CSV table of N, CA and C in Angstrom, one decimal:
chain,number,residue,atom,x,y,z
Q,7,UNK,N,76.5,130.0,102.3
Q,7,UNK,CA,76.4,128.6,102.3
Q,7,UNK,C,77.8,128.0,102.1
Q,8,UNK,N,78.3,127.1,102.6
Q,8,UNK,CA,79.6,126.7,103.2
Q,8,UNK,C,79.4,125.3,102.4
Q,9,UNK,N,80.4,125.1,101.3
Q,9,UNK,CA,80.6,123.6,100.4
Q,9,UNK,C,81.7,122.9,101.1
Q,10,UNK,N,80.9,121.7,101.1
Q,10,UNK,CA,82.1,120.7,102.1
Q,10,UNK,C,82.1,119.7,100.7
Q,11,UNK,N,83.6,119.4,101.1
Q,11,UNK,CA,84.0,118.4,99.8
Q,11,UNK,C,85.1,117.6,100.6
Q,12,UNK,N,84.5,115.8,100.4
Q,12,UNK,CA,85.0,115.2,101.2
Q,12,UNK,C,86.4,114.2,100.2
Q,13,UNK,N,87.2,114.0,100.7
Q,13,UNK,CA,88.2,113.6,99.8
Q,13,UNK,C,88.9,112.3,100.4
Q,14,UNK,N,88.0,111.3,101.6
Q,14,UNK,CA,88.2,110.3,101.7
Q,14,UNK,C,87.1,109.2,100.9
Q,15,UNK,N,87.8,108.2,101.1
Q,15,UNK,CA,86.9,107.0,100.0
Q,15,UNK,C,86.0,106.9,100.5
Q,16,UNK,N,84.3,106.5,100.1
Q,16,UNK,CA,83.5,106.1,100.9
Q,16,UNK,C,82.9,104.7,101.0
Q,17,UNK,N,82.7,104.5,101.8
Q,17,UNK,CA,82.6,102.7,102.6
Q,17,UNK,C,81.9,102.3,100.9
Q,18,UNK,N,80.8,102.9,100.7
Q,18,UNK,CA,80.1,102.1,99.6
Q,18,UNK,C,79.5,103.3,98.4
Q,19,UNK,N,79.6,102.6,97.4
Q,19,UNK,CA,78.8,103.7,96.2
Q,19,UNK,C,77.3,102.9,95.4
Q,20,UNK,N,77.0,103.6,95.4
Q,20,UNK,CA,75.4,103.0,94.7
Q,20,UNK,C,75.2,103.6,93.9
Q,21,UNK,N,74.8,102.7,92.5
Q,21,UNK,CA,74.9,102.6,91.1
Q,21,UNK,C,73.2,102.4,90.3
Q,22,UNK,N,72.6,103.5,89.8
Q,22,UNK,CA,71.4,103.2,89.5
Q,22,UNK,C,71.6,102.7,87.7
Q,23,UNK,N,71.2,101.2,87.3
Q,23,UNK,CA,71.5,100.9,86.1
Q,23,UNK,C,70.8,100.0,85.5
Q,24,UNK,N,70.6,99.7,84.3
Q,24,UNK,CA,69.3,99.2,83.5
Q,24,UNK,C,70.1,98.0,82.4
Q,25,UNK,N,69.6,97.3,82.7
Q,25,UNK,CA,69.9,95.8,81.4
Q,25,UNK,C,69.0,96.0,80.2
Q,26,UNK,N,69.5,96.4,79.3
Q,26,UNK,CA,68.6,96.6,77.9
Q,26,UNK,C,68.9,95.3,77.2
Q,27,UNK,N,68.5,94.7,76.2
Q,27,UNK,CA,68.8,93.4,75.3
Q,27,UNK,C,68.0,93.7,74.1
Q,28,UNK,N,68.7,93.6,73.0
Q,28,UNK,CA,68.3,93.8,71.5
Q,28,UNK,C,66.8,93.2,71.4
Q,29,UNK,N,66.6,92.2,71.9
Q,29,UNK,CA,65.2,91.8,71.7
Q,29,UNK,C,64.3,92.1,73.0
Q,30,UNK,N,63.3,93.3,72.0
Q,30,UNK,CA,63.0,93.7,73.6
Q,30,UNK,C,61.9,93.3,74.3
Q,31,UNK,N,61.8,91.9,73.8
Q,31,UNK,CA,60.7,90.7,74.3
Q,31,UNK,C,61.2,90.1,75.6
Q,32,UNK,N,62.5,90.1,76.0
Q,32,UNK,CA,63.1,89.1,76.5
Q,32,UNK,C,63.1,90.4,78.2
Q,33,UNK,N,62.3,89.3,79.2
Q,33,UNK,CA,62.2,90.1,80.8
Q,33,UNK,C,63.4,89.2,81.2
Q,34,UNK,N,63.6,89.5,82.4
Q,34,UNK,CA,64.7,89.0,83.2
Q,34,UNK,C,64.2,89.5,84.8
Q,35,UNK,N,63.8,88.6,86.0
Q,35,UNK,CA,63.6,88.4,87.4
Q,35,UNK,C,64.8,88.9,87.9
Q,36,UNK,N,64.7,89.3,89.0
Q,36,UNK,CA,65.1,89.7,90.0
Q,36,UNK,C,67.0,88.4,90.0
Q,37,UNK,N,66.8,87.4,90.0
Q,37,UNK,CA,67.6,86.3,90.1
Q,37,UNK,C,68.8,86.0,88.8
Q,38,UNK,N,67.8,86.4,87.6
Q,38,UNK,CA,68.4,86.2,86.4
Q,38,UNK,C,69.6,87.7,86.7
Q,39,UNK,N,68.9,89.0,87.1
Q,39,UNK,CA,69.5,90.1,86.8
Q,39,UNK,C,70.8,90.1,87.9
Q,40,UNK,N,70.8,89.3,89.1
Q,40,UNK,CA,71.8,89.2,89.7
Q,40,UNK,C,73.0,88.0,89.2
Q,41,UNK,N,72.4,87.3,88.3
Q,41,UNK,CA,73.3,86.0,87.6
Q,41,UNK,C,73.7,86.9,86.2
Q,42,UNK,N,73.6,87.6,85.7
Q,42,UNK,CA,74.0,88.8,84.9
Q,42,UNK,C,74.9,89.3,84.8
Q,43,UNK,N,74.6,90.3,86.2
Q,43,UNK,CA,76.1,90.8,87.2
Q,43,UNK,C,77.5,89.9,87.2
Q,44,UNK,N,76.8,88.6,87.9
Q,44,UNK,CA,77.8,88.1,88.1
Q,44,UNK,C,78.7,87.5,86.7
Q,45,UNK,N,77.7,87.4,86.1
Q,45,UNK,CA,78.7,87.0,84.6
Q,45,UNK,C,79.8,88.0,84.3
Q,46,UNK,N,78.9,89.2,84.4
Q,46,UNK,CA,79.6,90.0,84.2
Q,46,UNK,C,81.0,90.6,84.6
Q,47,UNK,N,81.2,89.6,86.1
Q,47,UNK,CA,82.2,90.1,87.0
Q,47,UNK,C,83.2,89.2,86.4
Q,48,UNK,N,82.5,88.1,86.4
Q,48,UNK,CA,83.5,86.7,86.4
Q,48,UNK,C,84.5,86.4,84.8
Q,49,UNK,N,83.8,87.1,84.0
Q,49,UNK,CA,84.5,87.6,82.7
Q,49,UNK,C,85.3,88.3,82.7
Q,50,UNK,N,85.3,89.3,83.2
Q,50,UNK,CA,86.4,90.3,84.1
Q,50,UNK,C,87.5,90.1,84.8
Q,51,UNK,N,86.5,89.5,85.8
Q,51,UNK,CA,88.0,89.6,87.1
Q,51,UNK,C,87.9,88.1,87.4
Q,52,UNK,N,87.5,87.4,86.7
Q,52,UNK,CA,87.2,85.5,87.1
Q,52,UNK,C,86.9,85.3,88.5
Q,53,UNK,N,87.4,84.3,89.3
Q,53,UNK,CA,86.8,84.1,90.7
Q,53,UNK,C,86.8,85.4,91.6
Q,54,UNK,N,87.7,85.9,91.3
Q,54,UNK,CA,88.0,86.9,92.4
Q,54,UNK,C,87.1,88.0,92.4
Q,55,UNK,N,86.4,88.7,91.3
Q,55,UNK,CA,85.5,90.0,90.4
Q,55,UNK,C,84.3,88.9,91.2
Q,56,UNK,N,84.2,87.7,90.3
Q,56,UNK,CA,83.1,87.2,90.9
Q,56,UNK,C,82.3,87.3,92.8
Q,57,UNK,N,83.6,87.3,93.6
Q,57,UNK,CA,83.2,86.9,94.7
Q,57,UNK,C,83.1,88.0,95.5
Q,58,UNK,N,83.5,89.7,94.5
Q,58,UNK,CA,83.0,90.8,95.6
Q,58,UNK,C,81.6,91.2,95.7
Q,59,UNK,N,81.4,91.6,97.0
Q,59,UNK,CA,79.5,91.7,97.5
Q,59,UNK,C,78.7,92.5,96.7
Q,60,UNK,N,77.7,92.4,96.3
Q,60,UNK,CA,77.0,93.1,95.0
Q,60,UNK,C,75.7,93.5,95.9
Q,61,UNK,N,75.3,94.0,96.4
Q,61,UNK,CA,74.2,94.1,96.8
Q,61,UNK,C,72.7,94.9,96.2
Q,62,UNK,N,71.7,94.1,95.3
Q,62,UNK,CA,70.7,94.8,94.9
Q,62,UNK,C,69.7,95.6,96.0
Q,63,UNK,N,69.4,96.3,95.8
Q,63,UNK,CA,68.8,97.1,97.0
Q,63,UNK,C,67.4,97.0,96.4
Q,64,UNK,N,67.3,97.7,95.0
Q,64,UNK,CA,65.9,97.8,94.5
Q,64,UNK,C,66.0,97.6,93.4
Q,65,UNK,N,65.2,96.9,92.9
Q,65,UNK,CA,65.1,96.1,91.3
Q,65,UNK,C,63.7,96.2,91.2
Q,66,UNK,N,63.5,96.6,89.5
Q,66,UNK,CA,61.9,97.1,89.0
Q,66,UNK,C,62.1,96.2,87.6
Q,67,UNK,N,61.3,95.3,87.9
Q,67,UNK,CA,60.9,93.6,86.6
Q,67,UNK,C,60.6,94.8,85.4
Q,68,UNK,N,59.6,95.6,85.5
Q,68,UNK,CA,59.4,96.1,84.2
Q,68,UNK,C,60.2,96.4,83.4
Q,69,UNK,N,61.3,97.4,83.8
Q,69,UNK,CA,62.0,98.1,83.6
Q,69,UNK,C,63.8,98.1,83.4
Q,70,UNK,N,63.5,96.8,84.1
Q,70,UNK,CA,64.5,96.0,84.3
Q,70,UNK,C,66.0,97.2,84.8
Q,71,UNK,N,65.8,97.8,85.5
Q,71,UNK,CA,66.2,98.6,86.2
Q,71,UNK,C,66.4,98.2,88.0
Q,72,UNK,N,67.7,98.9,88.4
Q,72,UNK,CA,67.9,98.8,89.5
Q,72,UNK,C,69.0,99.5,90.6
Q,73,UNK,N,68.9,99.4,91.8
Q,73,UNK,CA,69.7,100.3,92.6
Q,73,UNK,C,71.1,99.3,92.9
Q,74,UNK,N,72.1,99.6,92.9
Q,74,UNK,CA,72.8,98.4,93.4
Q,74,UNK,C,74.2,99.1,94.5
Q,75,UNK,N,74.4,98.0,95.5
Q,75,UNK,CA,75.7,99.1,96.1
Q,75,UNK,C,76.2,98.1,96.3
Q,76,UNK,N,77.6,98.8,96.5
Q,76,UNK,CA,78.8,97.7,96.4
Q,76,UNK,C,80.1,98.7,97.4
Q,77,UNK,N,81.2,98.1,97.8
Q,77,UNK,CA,82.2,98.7,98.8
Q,77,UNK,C,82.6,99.8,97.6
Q,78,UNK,N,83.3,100.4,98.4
Q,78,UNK,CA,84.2,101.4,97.5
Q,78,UNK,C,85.2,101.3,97.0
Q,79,UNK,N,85.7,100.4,97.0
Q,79,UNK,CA,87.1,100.1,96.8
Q,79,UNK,C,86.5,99.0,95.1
Q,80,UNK,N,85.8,98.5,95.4
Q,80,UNK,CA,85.1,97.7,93.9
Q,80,UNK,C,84.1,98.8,93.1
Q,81,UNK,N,83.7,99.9,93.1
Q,81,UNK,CA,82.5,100.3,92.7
Q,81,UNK,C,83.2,100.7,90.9
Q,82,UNK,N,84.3,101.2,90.8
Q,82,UNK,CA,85.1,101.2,89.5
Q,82,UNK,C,85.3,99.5,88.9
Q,83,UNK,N,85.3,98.6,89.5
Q,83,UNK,CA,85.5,97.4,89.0
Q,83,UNK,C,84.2,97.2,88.4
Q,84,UNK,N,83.1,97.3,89.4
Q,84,UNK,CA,81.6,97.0,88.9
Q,84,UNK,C,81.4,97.5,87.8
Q,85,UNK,N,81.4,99.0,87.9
Q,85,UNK,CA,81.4,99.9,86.9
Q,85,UNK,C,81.8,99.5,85.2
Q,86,UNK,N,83.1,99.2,85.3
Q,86,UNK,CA,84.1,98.5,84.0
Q,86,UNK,C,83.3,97.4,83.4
Q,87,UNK,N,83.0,96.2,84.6
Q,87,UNK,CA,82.3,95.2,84.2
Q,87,UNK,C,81.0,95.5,83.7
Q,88,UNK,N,80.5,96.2,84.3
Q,88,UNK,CA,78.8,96.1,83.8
Q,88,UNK,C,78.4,96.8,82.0
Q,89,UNK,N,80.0,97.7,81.8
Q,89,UNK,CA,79.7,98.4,80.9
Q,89,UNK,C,80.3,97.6,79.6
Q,90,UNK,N,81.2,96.6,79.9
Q,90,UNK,CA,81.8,95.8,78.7
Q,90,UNK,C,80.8,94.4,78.7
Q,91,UNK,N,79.8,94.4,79.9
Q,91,UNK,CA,79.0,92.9,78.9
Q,91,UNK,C,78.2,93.3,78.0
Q,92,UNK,N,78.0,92.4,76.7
Q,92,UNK,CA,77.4,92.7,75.7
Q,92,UNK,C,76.6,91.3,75.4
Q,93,UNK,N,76.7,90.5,75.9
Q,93,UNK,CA,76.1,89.1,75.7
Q,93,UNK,C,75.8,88.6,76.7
Q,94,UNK,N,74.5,87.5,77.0
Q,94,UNK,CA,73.9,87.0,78.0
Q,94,UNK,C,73.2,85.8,77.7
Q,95,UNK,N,73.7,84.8,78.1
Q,95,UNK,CA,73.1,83.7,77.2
Q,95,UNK,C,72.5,83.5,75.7
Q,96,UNK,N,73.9,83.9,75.2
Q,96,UNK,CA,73.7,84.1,73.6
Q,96,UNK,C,73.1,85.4,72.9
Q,97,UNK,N,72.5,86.2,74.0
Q,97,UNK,CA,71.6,87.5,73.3
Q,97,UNK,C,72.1,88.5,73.8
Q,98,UNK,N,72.4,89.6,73.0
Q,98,UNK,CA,73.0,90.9,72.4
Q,98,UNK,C,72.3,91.2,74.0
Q,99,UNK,N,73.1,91.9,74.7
Q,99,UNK,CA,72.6,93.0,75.9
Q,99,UNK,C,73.6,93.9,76.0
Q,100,UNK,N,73.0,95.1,76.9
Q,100,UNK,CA,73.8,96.0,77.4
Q,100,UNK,C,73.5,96.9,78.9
Q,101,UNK,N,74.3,96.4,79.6
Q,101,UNK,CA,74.5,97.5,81.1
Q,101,UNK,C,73.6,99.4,80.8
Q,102,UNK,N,73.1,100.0,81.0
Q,102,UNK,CA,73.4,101.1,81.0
Q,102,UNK,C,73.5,101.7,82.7
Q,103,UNK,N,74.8,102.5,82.8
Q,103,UNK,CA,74.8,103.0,83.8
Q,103,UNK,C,74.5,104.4,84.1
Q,104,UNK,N,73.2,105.0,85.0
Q,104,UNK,CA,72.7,106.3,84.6
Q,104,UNK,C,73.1,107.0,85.5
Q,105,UNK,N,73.2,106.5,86.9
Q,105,UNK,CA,74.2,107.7,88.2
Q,105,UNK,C,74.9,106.6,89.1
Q,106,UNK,N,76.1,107.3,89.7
Q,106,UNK,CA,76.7,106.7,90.1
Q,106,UNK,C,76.8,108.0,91.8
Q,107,UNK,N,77.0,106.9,92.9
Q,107,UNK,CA,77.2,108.4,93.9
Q,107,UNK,C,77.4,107.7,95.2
Q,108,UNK,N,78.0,108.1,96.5
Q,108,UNK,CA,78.3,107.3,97.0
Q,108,UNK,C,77.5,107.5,98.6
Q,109,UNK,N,76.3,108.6,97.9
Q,109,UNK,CA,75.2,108.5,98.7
Q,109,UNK,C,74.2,108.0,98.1
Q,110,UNK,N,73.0,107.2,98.6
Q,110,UNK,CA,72.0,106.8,98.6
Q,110,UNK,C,70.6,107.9,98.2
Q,111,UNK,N,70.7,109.0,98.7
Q,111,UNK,CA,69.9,109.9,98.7
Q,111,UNK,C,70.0,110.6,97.4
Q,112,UNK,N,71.1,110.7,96.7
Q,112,UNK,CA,71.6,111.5,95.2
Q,112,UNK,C,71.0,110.7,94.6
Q,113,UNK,N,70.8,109.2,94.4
Q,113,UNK,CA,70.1,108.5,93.3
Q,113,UNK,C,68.8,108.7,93.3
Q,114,UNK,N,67.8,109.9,94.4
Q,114,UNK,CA,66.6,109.8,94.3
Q,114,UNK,C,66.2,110.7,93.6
Q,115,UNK,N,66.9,111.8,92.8
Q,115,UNK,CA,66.2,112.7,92.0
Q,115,UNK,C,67.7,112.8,91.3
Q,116,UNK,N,67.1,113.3,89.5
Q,116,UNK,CA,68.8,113.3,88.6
Q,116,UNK,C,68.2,115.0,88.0
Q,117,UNK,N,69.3,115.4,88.2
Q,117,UNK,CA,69.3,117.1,87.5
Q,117,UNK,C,69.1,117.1,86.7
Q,118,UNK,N,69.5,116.0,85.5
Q,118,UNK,CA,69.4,115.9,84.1
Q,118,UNK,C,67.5,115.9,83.6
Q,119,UNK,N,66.4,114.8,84.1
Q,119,UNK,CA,65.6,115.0,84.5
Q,119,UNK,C,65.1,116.4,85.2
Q,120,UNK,N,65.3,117.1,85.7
Q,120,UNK,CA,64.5,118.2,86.9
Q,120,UNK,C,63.5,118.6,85.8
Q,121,UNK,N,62.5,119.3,85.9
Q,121,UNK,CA,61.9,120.2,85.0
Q,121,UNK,C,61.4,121.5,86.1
Q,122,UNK,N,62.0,122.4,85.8
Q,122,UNK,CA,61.9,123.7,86.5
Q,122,UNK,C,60.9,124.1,85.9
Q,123,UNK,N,59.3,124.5,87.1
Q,123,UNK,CA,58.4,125.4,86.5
Q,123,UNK,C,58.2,126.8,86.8
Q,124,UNK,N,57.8,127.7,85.4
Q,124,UNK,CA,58.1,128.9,86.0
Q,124,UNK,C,56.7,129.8,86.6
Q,125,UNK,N,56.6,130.3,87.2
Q,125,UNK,CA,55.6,130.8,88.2
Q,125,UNK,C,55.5,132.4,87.8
């Protein structure tokens, strides 16, 4: 088996990550979770953080969880930002970021998860 290891940037990385908030009464839509983000950016990097493309791919209301991709060249910016907001219209929250990868297909199953059965 032949390991290929690629050592150019890639166009885009996609980021599977969850909005937690201390009160854990408090849901957040699809619209709220992308106005989030962007607080997030705009505290960071001001207009400029703000205005790079964010793209949700898949968002889950319950869980408040979601897939998100962004270029490659911002995926470290995202990253920084998502993990330093702590506030959201006044209420204690936090980013958690669980995989990061700059395929699409890696975010569908996590090793850490696997449960090997034995036969």
């Amino acid at each position: 088996m032949k390991r290929i290891v690629s050592k150019d940037d890639a166009p885009y990385y996609y980021l599977k990550v969850s909005l937690e908030f201390e009160d854990e009464t408090v849901a957040v839509d699809i619209l709220t979770f992308r106005t989030v983000i962007m607080k997030a950016m705009m505290s960071m990097y001001g207009e400029v953080g703000a205005a790079i493309q964010i793209d949700i791919l898949k968002y889950e209301g319950e869980t408040m969880s979601a897939i998100l991709r962004v270029a490659g060249s911002s995926a470290v910016k995202l990253w920084g930002a998502l993990t330093l907001l702590s506030y959201y219209d006044e209420k204690p929250c936090a980013f958690r970021v669980h995989q990061v990868s700059p395929f699409l297909m890696a975010l569908a199953s996590s090793s850490r998860q696997l449960l090997m059965s034995t036969v």
